Tab-separated table of N, CA and C in Angstrom:
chain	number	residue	atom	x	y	z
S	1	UNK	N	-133.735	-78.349	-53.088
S	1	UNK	CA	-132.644	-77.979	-52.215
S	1	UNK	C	-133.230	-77.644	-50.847
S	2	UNK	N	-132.673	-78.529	-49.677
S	2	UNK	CA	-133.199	-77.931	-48.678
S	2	UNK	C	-132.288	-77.256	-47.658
S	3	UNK	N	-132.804	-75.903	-47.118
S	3	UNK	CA	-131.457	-75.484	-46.325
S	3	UNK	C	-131.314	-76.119	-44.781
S	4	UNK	N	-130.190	-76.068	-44.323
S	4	UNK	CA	-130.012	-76.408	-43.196
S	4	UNK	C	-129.411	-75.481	-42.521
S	5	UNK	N	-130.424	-74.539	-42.010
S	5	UNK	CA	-129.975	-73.147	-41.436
S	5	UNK	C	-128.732	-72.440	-42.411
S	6	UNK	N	-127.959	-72.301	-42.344
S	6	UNK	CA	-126.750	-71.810	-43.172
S	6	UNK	C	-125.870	-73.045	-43.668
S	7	UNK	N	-126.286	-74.385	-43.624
S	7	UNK	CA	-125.821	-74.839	-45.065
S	7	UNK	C	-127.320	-75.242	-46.211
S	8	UNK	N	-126.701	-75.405	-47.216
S	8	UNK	CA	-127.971	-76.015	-48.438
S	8	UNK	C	-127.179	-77.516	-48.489
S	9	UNK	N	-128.244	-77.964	-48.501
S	9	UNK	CA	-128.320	-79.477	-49.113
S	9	UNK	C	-128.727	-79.881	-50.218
S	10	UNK	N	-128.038	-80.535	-51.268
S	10	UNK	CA	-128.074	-80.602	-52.629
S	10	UNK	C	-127.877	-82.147	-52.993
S	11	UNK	N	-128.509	-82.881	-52.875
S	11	UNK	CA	-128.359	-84.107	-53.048
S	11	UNK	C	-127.372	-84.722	-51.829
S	12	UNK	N	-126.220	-85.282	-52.504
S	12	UNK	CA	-125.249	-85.558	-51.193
S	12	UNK	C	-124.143	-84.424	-51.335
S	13	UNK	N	-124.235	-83.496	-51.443
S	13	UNK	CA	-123.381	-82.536	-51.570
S	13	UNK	C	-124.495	-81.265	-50.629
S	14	UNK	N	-122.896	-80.541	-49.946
S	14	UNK	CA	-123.516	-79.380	-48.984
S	14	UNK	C	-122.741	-78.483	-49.502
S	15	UNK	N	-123.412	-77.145	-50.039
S	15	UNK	CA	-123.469	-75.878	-50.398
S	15	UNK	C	-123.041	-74.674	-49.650
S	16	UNK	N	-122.507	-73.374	-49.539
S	16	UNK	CA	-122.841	-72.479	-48.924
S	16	UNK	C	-121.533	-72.430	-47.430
S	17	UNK	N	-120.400	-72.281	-48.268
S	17	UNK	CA	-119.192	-72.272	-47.422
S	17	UNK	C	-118.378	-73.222	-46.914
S	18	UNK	N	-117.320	-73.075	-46.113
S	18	UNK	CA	-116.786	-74.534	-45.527
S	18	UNK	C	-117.558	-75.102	-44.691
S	19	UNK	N	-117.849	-76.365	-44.912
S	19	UNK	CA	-118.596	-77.325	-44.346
S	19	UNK	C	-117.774	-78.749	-44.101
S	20	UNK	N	-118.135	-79.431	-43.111
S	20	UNK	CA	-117.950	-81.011	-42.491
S	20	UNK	C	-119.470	-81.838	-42.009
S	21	UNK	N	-119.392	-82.988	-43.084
S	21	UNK	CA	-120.286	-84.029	-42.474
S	21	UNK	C	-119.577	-84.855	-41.345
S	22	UNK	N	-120.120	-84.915	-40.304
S	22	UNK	CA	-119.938	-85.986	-39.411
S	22	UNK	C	-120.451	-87.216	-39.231
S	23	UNK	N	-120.286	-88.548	-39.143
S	23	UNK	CA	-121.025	-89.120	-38.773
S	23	UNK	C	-121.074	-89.732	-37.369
S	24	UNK	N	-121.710	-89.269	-36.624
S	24	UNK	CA	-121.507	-89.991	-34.816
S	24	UNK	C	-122.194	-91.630	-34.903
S	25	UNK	N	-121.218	-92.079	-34.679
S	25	UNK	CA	-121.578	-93.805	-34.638
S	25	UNK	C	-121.565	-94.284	-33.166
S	26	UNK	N	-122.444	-94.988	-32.734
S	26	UNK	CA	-122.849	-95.413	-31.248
S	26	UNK	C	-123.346	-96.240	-31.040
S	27	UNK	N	-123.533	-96.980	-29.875
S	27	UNK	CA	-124.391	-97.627	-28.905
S	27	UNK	C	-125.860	-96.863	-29.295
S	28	UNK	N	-125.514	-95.468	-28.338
S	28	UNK	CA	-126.895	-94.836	-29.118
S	28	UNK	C	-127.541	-94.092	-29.677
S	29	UNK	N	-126.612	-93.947	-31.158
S	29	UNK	CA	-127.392	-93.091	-31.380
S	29	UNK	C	-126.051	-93.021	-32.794
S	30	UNK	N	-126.757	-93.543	-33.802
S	30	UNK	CA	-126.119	-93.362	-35.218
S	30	UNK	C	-126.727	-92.217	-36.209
S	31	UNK	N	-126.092	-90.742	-36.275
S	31	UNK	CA	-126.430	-89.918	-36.778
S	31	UNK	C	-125.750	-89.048	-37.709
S	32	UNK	N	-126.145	-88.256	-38.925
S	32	UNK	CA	-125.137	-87.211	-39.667
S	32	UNK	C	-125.468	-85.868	-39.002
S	33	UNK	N	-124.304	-84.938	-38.676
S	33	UNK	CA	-124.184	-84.226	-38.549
S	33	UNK	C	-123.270	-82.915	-39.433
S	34	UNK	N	-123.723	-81.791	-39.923
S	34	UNK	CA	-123.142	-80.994	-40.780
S	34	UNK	C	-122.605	-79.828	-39.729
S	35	UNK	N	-121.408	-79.252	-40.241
S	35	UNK	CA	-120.826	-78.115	-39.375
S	35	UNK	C	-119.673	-77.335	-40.056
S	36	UNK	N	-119.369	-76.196	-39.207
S	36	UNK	CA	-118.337	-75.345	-39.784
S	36	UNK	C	-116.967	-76.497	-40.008
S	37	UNK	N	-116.506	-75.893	-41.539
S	37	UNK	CA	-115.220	-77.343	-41.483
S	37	UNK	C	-114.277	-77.385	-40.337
S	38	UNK	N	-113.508	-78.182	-39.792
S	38	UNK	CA	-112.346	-78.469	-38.862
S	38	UNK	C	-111.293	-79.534	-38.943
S	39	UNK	N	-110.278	-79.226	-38.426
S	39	UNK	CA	-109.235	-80.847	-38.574
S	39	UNK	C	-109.921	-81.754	-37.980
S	40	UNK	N	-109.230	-82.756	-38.053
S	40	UNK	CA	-109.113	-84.008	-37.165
S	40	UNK	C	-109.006	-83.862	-35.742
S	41	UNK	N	-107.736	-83.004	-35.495
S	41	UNK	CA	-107.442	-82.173	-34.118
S	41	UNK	C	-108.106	-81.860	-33.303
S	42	UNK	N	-109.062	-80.836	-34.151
S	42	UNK	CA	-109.767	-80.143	-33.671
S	42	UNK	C	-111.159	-80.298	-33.503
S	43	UNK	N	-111.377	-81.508	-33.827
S	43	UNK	CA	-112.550	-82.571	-33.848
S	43	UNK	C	-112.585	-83.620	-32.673
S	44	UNK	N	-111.245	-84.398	-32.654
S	44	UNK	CA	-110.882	-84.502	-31.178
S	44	UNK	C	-110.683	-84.286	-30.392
S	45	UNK	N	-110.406	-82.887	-30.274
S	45	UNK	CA	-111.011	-81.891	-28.947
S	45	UNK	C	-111.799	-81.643	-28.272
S	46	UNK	N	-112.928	-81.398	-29.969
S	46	UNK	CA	-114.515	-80.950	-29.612
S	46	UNK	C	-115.355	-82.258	-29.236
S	47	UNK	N	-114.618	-83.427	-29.685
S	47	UNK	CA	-115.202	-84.688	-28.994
S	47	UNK	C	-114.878	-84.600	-27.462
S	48	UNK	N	-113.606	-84.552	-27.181
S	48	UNK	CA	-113.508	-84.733	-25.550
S	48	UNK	C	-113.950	-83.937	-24.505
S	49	UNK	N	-114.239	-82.698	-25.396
S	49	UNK	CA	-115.081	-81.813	-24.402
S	49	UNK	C	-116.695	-82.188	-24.331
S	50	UNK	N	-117.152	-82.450	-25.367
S	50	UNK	CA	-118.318	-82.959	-25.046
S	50	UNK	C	-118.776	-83.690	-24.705
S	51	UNK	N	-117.894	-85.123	-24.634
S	51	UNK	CA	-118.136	-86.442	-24.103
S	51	UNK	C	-117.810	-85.761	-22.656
S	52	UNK	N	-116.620	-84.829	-21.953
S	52	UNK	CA	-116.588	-84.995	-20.755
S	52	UNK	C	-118.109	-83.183	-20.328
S	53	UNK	N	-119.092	-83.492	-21.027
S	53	UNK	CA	-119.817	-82.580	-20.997
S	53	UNK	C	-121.467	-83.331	-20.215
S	54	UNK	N	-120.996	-84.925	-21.121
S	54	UNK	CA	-122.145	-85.378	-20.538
S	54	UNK	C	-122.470	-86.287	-19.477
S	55	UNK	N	-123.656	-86.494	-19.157
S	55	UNK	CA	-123.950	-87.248	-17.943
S	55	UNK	C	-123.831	-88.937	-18.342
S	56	UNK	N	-124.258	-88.950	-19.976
S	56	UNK	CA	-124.665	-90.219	-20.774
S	56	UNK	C	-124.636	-89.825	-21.634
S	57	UNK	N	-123.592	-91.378	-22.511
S	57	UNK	CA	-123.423	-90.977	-23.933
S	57	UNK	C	-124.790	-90.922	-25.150
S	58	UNK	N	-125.737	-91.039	-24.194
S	58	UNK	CA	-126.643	-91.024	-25.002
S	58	UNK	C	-127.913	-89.543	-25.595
S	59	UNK	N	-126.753	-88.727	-24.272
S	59	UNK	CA	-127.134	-87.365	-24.827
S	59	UNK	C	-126.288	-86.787	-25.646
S	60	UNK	N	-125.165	-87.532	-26.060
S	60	UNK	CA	-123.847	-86.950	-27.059
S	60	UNK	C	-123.892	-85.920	-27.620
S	61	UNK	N	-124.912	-86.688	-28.702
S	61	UNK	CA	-125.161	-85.501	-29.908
S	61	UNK	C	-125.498	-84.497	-30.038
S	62	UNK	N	-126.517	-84.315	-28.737
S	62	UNK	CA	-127.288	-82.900	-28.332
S	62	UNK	C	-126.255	-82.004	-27.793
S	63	UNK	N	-125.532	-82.889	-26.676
S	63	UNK	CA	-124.238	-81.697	-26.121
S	63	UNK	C	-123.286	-80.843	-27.156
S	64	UNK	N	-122.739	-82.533	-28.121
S	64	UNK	CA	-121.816	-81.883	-29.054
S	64	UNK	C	-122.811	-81.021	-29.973
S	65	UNK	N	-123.943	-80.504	-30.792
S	65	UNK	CA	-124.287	-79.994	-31.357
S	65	UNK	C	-124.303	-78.466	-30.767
S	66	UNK	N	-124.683	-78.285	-29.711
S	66	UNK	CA	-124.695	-76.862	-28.551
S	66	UNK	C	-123.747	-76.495	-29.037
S	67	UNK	N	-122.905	-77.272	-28.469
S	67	UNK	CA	-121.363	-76.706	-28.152
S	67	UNK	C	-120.555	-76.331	-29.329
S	68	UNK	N	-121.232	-76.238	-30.424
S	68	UNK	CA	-120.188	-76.278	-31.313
S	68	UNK	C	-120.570	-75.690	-32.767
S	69	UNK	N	-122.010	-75.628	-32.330
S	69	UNK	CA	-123.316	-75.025	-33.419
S	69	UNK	C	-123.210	-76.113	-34.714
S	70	UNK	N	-123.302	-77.058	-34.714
S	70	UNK	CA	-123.252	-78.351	-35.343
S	70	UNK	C	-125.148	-78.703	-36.125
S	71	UNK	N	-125.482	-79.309	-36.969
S	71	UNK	CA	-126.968	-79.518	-36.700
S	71	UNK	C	-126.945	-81.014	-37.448
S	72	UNK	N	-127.994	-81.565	-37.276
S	72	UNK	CA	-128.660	-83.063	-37.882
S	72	UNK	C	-128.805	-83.083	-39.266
S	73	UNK	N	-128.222	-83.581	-40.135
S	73	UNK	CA	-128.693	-83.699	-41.398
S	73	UNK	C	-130.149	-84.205	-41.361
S	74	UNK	N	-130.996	-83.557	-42.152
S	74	UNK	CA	-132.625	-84.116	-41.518
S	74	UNK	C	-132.842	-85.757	-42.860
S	75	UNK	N	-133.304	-86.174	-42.152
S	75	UNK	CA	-133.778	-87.654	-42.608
S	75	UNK	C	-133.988	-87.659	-43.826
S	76	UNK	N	-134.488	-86.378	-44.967
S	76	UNK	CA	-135.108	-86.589	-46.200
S	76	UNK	C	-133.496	-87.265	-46.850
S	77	UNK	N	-132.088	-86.655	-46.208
S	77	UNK	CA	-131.225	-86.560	-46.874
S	77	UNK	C	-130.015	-87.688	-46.352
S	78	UNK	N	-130.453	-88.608	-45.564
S	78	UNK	CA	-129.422	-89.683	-44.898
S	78	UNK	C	-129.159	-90.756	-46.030
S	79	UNK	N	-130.201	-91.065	-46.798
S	79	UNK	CA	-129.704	-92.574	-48.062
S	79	UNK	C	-128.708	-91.870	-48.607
S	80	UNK	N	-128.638	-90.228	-49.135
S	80	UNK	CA	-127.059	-89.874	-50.151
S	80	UNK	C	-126.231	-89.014	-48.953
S	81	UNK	N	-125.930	-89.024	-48.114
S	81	UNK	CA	-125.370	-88.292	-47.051
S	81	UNK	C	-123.812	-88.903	-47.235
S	82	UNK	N	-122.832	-88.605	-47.314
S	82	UNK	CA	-121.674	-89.120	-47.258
S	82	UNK	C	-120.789	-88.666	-46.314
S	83	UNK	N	-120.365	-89.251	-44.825
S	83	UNK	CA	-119.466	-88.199	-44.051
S	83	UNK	C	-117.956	-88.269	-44.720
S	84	UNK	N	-117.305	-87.307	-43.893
S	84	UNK	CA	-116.334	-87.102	-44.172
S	84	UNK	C	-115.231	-87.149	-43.070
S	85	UNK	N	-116.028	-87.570	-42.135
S	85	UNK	CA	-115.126	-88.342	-40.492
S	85	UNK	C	-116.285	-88.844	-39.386
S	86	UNK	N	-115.821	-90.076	-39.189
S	86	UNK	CA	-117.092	-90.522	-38.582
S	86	UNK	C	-115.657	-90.539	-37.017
S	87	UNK	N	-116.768	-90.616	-36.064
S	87	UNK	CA	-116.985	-90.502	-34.430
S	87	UNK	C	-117.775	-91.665	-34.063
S	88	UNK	N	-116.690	-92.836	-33.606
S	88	UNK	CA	-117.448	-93.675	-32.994
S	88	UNK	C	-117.019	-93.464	-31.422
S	89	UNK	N	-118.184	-93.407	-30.903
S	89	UNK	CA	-118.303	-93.274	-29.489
S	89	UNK	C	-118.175	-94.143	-28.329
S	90	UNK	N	-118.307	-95.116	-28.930
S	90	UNK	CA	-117.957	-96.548	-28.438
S	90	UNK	C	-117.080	-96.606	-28.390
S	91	UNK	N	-115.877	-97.040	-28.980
S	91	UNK	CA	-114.137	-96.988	-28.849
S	91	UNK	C	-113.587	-95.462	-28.908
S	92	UNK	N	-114.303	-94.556	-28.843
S	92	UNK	CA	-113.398	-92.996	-28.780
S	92	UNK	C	-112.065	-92.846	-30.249
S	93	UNK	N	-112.733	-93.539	-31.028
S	93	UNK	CA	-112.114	-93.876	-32.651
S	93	UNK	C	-112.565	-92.731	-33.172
S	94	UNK	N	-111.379	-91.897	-33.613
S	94	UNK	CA	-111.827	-90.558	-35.306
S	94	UNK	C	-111.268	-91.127	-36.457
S	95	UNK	N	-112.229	-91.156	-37.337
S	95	UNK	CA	-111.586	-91.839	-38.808
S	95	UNK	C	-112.394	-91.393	-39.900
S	96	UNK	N	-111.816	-91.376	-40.807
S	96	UNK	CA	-111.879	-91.120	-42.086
S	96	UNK	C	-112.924	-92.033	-42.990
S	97	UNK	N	-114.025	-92.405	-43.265
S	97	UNK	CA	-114.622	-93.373	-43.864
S	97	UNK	C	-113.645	-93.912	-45.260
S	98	UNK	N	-113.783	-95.115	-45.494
S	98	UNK	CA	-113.550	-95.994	-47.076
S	98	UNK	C	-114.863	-96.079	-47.721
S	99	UNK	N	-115.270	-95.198	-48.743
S	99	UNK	CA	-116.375	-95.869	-49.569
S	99	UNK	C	-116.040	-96.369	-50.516
Protein backbone atom coordinates (compact mmCIF):
# COMPACT_ATOMS: atom_id res chain seq x y z
CA UNK A 1 0.00 0.00 0.00
CA UNK A 2 1.42 3.17 -0.88
CA UNK A 3 0.24 6.47 0.63
CA UNK A 4 -0.35 9.43 -1.27
CA UNK A 5 -0.05 12.03 1.35
CA UNK A 6 -3.65 11.56 2.78
CA UNK A 7 -4.92 9.12 0.32
CA UNK A 8 -3.65 5.15 0.35
CA UNK A 9 -3.37 3.43 -2.73
CA UNK A 10 -4.45 -0.11 -2.86
CA UNK A 11 -4.16 -1.59 -6.06
CA UNK A 12 -6.67 0.41 -8.28
CA UNK A 13 -8.66 1.38 -5.48
CA UNK A 14 -7.99 4.68 -3.17
CA UNK A 15 -8.50 4.40 0.57
CA UNK A 16 -8.84 6.92 3.34
CA UNK A 17 -12.01 9.21 2.75
CA UNK A 18 -13.80 10.85 -0.18
CA UNK A 19 -11.66 10.71 -2.99
CA UNK A 20 -11.71 11.50 -7.10
CA UNK A 21 -9.35 10.09 -9.75
CA UNK A 22 -8.87 12.44 -12.50
CA UNK A 23 -7.56 11.86 -15.56
CA UNK A 24 -6.08 15.16 -17.44
CA UNK A 25 -5.85 14.19 -21.13
CA UNK A 26 -3.72 16.57 -23.47
CA UNK A 27 -1.58 17.74 -26.08
CA UNK A 28 0.71 17.79 -23.10
CA UNK A 29 0.57 16.09 -20.76
CA UNK A 30 -1.61 12.74 -20.08
CA UNK A 31 -1.80 12.24 -16.32
CA UNK A 32 -3.86 10.65 -13.07
CA UNK A 33 -4.60 12.78 -10.62
CA UNK A 34 -6.26 11.90 -7.02
CA UNK A 35 -8.24 14.58 -4.90
CA UNK A 36 -10.84 15.59 -2.39
CA UNK A 37 -14.22 14.13 -4.15
CA UNK A 38 -16.31 16.89 -6.25
CA UNK A 39 -19.18 17.17 -8.92
CA UNK A 40 -18.85 17.58 -12.34
CA UNK A 41 -19.77 21.33 -11.60
CA UNK A 42 -17.47 21.81 -9.55
CA UNK A 43 -14.74 20.29 -11.54
CA UNK A 44 -15.63 22.58 -14.29
CA UNK A 45 -15.03 25.39 -12.40
CA UNK A 46 -11.83 24.25 -10.96
CA UNK A 47 -10.90 23.57 -14.63
CA UNK A 48 -11.68 27.14 -15.81
CA UNK A 49 -9.96 28.70 -13.18
CA UNK A 50 -6.96 27.03 -13.76
CA UNK A 51 -6.79 26.92 -17.37
CA UNK A 52 -7.50 30.81 -17.07
CA UNK A 53 -4.51 30.55 -14.37
CA UNK A 54 -2.05 29.62 -16.93
CA UNK A 55 0.40 31.07 -19.26
CA UNK A 56 0.48 27.40 -21.23
CA UNK A 57 -1.49 24.53 -21.21
CA UNK A 58 1.37 22.79 -20.63
CA UNK A 59 1.77 23.92 -17.13
CA UNK A 60 -1.98 22.72 -16.45
CA UNK A 61 -1.46 20.20 -14.14
CA UNK A 62 0.91 21.94 -11.88
CA UNK A 63 -1.53 25.04 -11.65
CA UNK A 64 -4.60 22.82 -11.26
CA UNK A 65 -2.84 20.68 -8.57
CA UNK A 66 -1.84 24.11 -6.31
CA UNK A 67 -4.98 25.29 -6.61
CA UNK A 68 -6.91 22.75 -5.45
CA UNK A 69 -4.45 20.45 -3.35
CA UNK A 70 -4.88 17.70 -6.00
CA UNK A 71 -1.59 15.24 -6.36
CA UNK A 72 -0.13 12.72 -9.24
CA UNK A 73 -0.96 9.26 -8.87
CA UNK A 74 2.83 8.13 -8.83
CA UNK A 75 3.79 5.81 -11.79
CA UNK A 76 4.15 2.48 -9.64
CA UNK A 77 0.22 2.76 -9.82
CA UNK A 78 -0.93 4.08 -13.54
CA UNK A 79 -1.36 0.23 -15.39
CA UNK A 80 -4.52 -0.30 -12.51
CA UNK A 81 -5.44 3.42 -12.03
CA UNK A 82 -9.04 3.83 -13.14
CA UNK A 83 -10.41 7.59 -13.37
CA UNK A 84 -13.50 8.51 -12.61
CA UNK A 85 -13.72 11.84 -14.94
CA UNK A 86 -11.27 12.52 -17.35
CA UNK A 87 -10.34 16.41 -18.50
CA UNK A 88 -9.44 16.70 -21.88
CA UNK A 89 -7.75 19.87 -22.38
CA UNK A 90 -7.72 19.96 -25.84
CA UNK A 91 -11.51 20.33 -26.53
CA UNK A 92 -12.33 21.74 -22.82
CA UNK A 93 -14.51 18.18 -22.71
CA UNK A 94 -15.55 16.76 -18.83
CA UNK A 95 -16.62 13.19 -19.11
CA UNK A 96 -17.17 10.29 -17.48
CA UNK A 97 -14.89 7.35 -18.86
CA UNK A 98 -16.64 3.84 -20.58
CA UNK A 99 -14.53 0.92 -19.48
Amino acid sequence: MKAVHNFELRGSLATGGDYVVVEIDGFYENSFLIGKSCSKTELSDMYRIAKNQCTSMSEFTDVFCRLFQFERVPSLYLESVRSEIVIDTDTDHIYAPKY
